[in-house]
Coordinates of N, CA and C in Angstrom, one line a residue:
M1 N 68.3 13.9 7.0 CA 66.9 14.0 7.3 C 66.6 13.8 8.8
S2 N 65.8 14.7 9.4 CA 65.5 14.5 10.8 C 64.1 14.7 11.0
A3 N 63.6 14.2 12.2 CA 62.2 14.4 12.5 C 62.1 14.6 14.0
I4 N 61.1 15.3 14.5 CA 60.9 15.5 15.9 C 59.7 14.7 16.4
S5 N 59.9 13.8 17.3 CA 58.8 13.0 17.8 C 59.1 12.8 19.3
S6 N 58.1 13.1 20.2 CA 58.3 13.0 21.6 C 59.5 13.7 22.1
K7 N 59.8 14.8 21.6 CA 61.0 15.6 21.9 C 62.3 14.9 21.7
I8 N 62.3 14.0 20.8 CA 63.6 13.3 20.4 C 63.8 13.7 18.9
T9 N 65.0 14.1 18.6 CA 65.3 14.5 17.2 C 66.2 13.3 16.7
S10 N 66.0 12.9 15.5 CA 66.8 11.8 15.0 C 67.1 12.0 13.5
G11 N 68.0 11.3 13.0 CA 68.4 11.4 11.6 C 68.9 10.1 11.1
I12 N 68.9 10.1 9.8 CA 69.5 8.9 9.1 C 70.4 9.5 7.9
H13 N 71.6 9.0 7.9 CA 72.5 9.4 6.8 C 72.1 8.6 5.6
K14 N 71.5 9.3 4.5 CA 71.0 8.6 3.4 C 71.9 8.6 2.1
L15 N 73.1 9.2 2.2 CA 73.9 9.4 1.1 C 74.8 8.2 0.9
I16 N 74.7 7.2 1.8 CA 75.5 6.0 1.6 C 74.5 4.8 1.8
R17 N 74.8 3.6 1.3 CA 73.9 2.5 1.4 C 73.8 2.0 2.8
A18 N 74.8 2.1 3.6 CA 74.8 1.6 5.0 C 73.8 2.5 5.8
L19 N 73.2 1.9 6.9 CA 72.4 2.7 7.7 C 73.2 3.3 8.8
V20 N 73.2 4.6 8.9 CA 73.9 5.4 9.9 C 72.8 6.3 10.5
S21 N 72.3 5.9 11.7 CA 71.3 6.7 12.3 C 71.8 7.2 13.7
Y22 N 71.1 8.3 14.1 CA 71.5 8.9 15.3 C 70.3 9.7 15.9
E23 N 70.3 10.0 17.2 CA 69.2 10.8 17.8 C 69.7 11.5 19.0
A24 N 69.0 12.6 19.4 CA 69.3 13.4 20.5 C 68.1 14.2 20.9
T25 N 68.2 14.9 22.0 CA 67.0 15.7 22.4 C 67.1 17.2 22.0
D26 N 68.3 17.6 21.4 CA 68.4 19.0 21.0 C 69.4 19.0 19.8
A27 N 69.6 20.2 19.2 CA 70.4 20.4 18.0 C 71.9 20.1 18.4
K28 N 72.4 20.6 19.5 CA 73.8 20.4 19.9 C 74.0 18.9 20.1
G29 N 73.1 18.2 20.7 CA 73.2 16.8 20.9 C 73.1 16.0 19.6
L30 N 72.3 16.5 18.7 CA 72.1 15.8 17.4 C 73.4 15.8 16.6
K31 N 74.1 17.0 16.7 CA 75.4 17.1 16.0 C 76.4 16.1 16.6
K32 N 76.5 16.1 17.9 CA 77.4 15.1 18.6 C 77.0 13.7 18.2
A33 N 75.7 13.4 18.3 CA 75.3 12.0 18.0 C 75.6 11.6 16.5
F34 N 75.5 12.6 15.6 CA 75.8 12.4 14.2 C 77.3 12.0 14.1
L35 N 78.2 12.8 14.7 CA 79.6 12.6 14.6 C 80.0 11.2 15.2
E36 N 79.3 10.9 16.3 CA 79.6 9.6 17.0 C 79.1 8.4 16.0
A37 N 78.0 8.6 15.4 CA 77.4 7.6 14.5 C 78.4 7.4 13.3
V38 N 78.9 8.5 12.8 CA 79.9 8.3 11.7 C 81.1 7.6 12.2
D39 N 81.6 8.0 13.3 CA 82.8 7.3 13.9 C 82.5 5.8 14.1
D40 N 81.3 5.5 14.6 CA 81.0 4.1 14.8 C 80.9 3.3 13.4
Y41 N 80.4 4.0 12.4 CA 80.4 3.4 11.0 C 81.8 3.2 10.5
L42 N 82.7 4.1 10.7 CA 84.1 4.0 10.3 C 84.8 2.9 11.0
D43 N 84.5 2.8 12.4 CA 85.1 1.7 13.2 C 84.6 0.3 12.7
M44 N 83.3 0.2 12.4 CA 82.7 -1.0 11.9 C 83.4 -1.4 10.6
C45 N 83.5 -0.5 9.7 CA 84.2 -0.8 8.4 C 85.6 -1.3 8.6
H46 N 86.3 -0.6 9.5 CA 87.7 -1.1 9.8 C 87.7 -2.5 10.4
Q47 N 86.8 -2.8 11.3 CA 86.8 -4.1 12.0 C 86.4 -5.2 11.0
Q48 N 85.5 -4.8 10.0 CA 85.1 -5.8 9.0 C 86.0 -5.9 7.8
G49 N 87.0 -5.0 7.7 CA 87.9 -5.0 6.6 C 87.2 -4.5 5.3
I50 N 86.3 -3.6 5.4 CA 85.6 -3.1 4.2 C 85.9 -1.6 4.1
K51 N 85.9 -1.1 2.8 CA 86.2 0.3 2.6 C 84.9 1.1 2.8
P52 N 85.0 2.2 3.6 CA 83.8 3.0 3.9 C 83.3 3.7 2.6
E53 N 82.0 3.8 2.5 CA 81.4 4.5 1.4 C 81.6 6.0 1.7
I54 N 81.8 6.7 0.6 CA 81.8 8.2 0.7 C 80.6 8.7 -0.1
P55 N 79.9 9.8 0.4 CA 78.9 10.3 -0.3 C 79.4 11.0 -1.6
L56 N 78.7 10.8 -2.7 CA 79.1 11.4 -4.0 C 78.1 12.4 -4.3
K57 N 78.6 13.6 -4.8 CA 77.7 14.7 -5.1 C 77.3 14.8 -6.6
G58 N 77.9 13.9 -7.4 CA 77.5 13.9 -8.8 C 78.3 14.8 -9.7
S59 N 79.4 15.3 -9.2 CA 80.3 16.1 -10.0 C 81.7 15.7 -9.7
L60 N 82.6 15.8 -10.7 CA 84.0 15.5 -10.5 C 84.8 16.3 -11.5
N61 N 86.1 16.4 -11.2 CA 87.0 17.1 -12.0 C 87.9 16.1 -12.7
V62 N 88.0 16.1 -14.0 CA 88.8 15.2 -14.7 C 89.8 16.0 -15.6
R63 N 91.1 15.7 -15.5 CA 92.1 16.3 -16.3 C 92.2 15.6 -17.6
L64 N 91.8 16.2 -18.7 CA 91.7 15.6 -20.0 C 93.0 15.8 -20.8
G65 N 93.7 16.9 -20.6 CA 94.7 17.3 -21.5 C 94.1 18.1 -22.6
E66 N 94.9 19.0 -23.2 CA 94.4 20.0 -24.2 C 93.8 19.3 -25.4
A67 N 94.6 18.3 -26.0 CA 94.2 17.7 -27.2 C 92.8 16.9 -27.1
L68 N 92.7 16.1 -26.0 CA 91.5 15.4 -25.8 C 90.3 16.4 -25.6
H69 N 90.6 17.4 -24.8 CA 89.5 18.4 -24.5 C 89.0 19.0 -25.8
R70 N 89.9 19.3 -26.7 CA 89.6 19.9 -28.0 C 88.7 18.9 -28.8
R71 N 89.1 17.7 -28.8 CA 88.4 16.7 -29.6 C 87.0 16.5 -29.0
I72 N 86.9 16.4 -27.7 CA 85.6 16.3 -27.1 C 84.7 17.5 -27.4
A73 N 85.3 18.7 -27.4 CA 84.5 19.9 -27.7 C 84.0 19.9 -29.1
I74 N 84.8 19.4 -30.0 CA 84.4 19.3 -31.4 C 83.3 18.3 -31.6
E75 N 83.4 17.1 -31.0 CA 82.4 16.1 -31.1 C 81.1 16.6 -30.4
A76 N 81.2 17.3 -29.3 CA 80.0 17.8 -28.6 C 79.3 18.8 -29.5
A77 N 80.0 19.7 -30.1 CA 79.4 20.7 -31.0 C 78.8 20.0 -32.2
R78 N 79.5 19.0 -32.7 CA 78.9 18.2 -33.9 C 77.6 17.6 -33.6
H79 N 77.4 17.2 -32.3 CA 76.2 16.5 -31.9 C 75.2 17.6 -31.3
H80 N 75.6 18.8 -31.3 CA 74.7 19.9 -30.8 C 74.3 19.8 -29.3
V81 N 75.3 19.4 -28.5 CA 75.1 19.2 -27.1 C 76.3 19.9 -26.4
S82 N 76.1 20.2 -25.1 CA 77.2 20.7 -24.3 C 78.3 19.7 -24.1
I83 N 79.5 20.1 -23.8 CA 80.6 19.2 -23.4 C 80.2 18.3 -22.3
N84 N 79.6 18.9 -21.3 CA 79.1 18.1 -20.1 C 78.2 17.0 -20.5
K85 N 77.2 17.4 -21.3 CA 76.2 16.4 -21.7 C 76.8 15.3 -22.6
F86 N 77.7 15.7 -23.5 CA 78.4 14.7 -24.3 C 79.2 13.7 -23.5
I87 N 80.0 14.2 -22.5 CA 80.8 13.4 -21.6 C 79.9 12.5 -20.8
T88 N 78.8 13.0 -20.2 CA 77.9 12.2 -19.4 C 77.2 11.1 -20.2
E89 N 76.8 11.4 -21.4 CA 76.1 10.4 -22.2 C 77.1 9.3 -22.7
T90 N 78.4 9.8 -23.0 CA 79.4 8.8 -23.4 C 79.8 7.9 -22.3
L91 N 79.9 8.4 -21.1 CA 80.3 7.6 -19.9 C 79.1 6.7 -19.5
D92 N 77.9 7.2 -19.6 CA 76.7 6.4 -19.3 C 76.7 5.1 -20.3
R93 N 76.9 5.4 -21.6 CA 76.9 4.3 -22.5 C 78.0 3.3 -22.2
A94 N 79.2 3.8 -21.8 CA 80.3 2.9 -21.5 C 80.1 2.0 -20.3
V95 N 79.5 2.6 -19.2 CA 79.2 1.7 -18.0 C 78.0 0.8 -18.2
N96 N 77.1 1.2 -19.0 CA 75.9 0.3 -19.3 C 76.2 -0.8 -20.3
E97 N 77.2 -0.6 -21.1 CA 77.6 -1.7 -22.1 C 78.5 -2.7 -21.4
G98 N 79.3 -2.2 -20.4 CA 80.3 -3.0 -19.7 C 79.8 -4.1 -18.9

């Protein structure tokens, strides 16, 4: 997200919980400032001994194996939902009960 105010362009990386902000006076400078801000964030994580967060886009690839894939497809059909919806709801229940 960026905004232009007093000819200063700035942004905040919002896909992680840490605040990574940057600003510049033009688009080229903004890209450079963004890359420097990310490098600073990674350096800070290294210095503090913490694992950097990575943005998650909400999709992932899981290797199920043919037999499990078939059983999941059968259960999803039995519940009249897509395989994706069945897996999402099953995982949601698992993490919320844990």
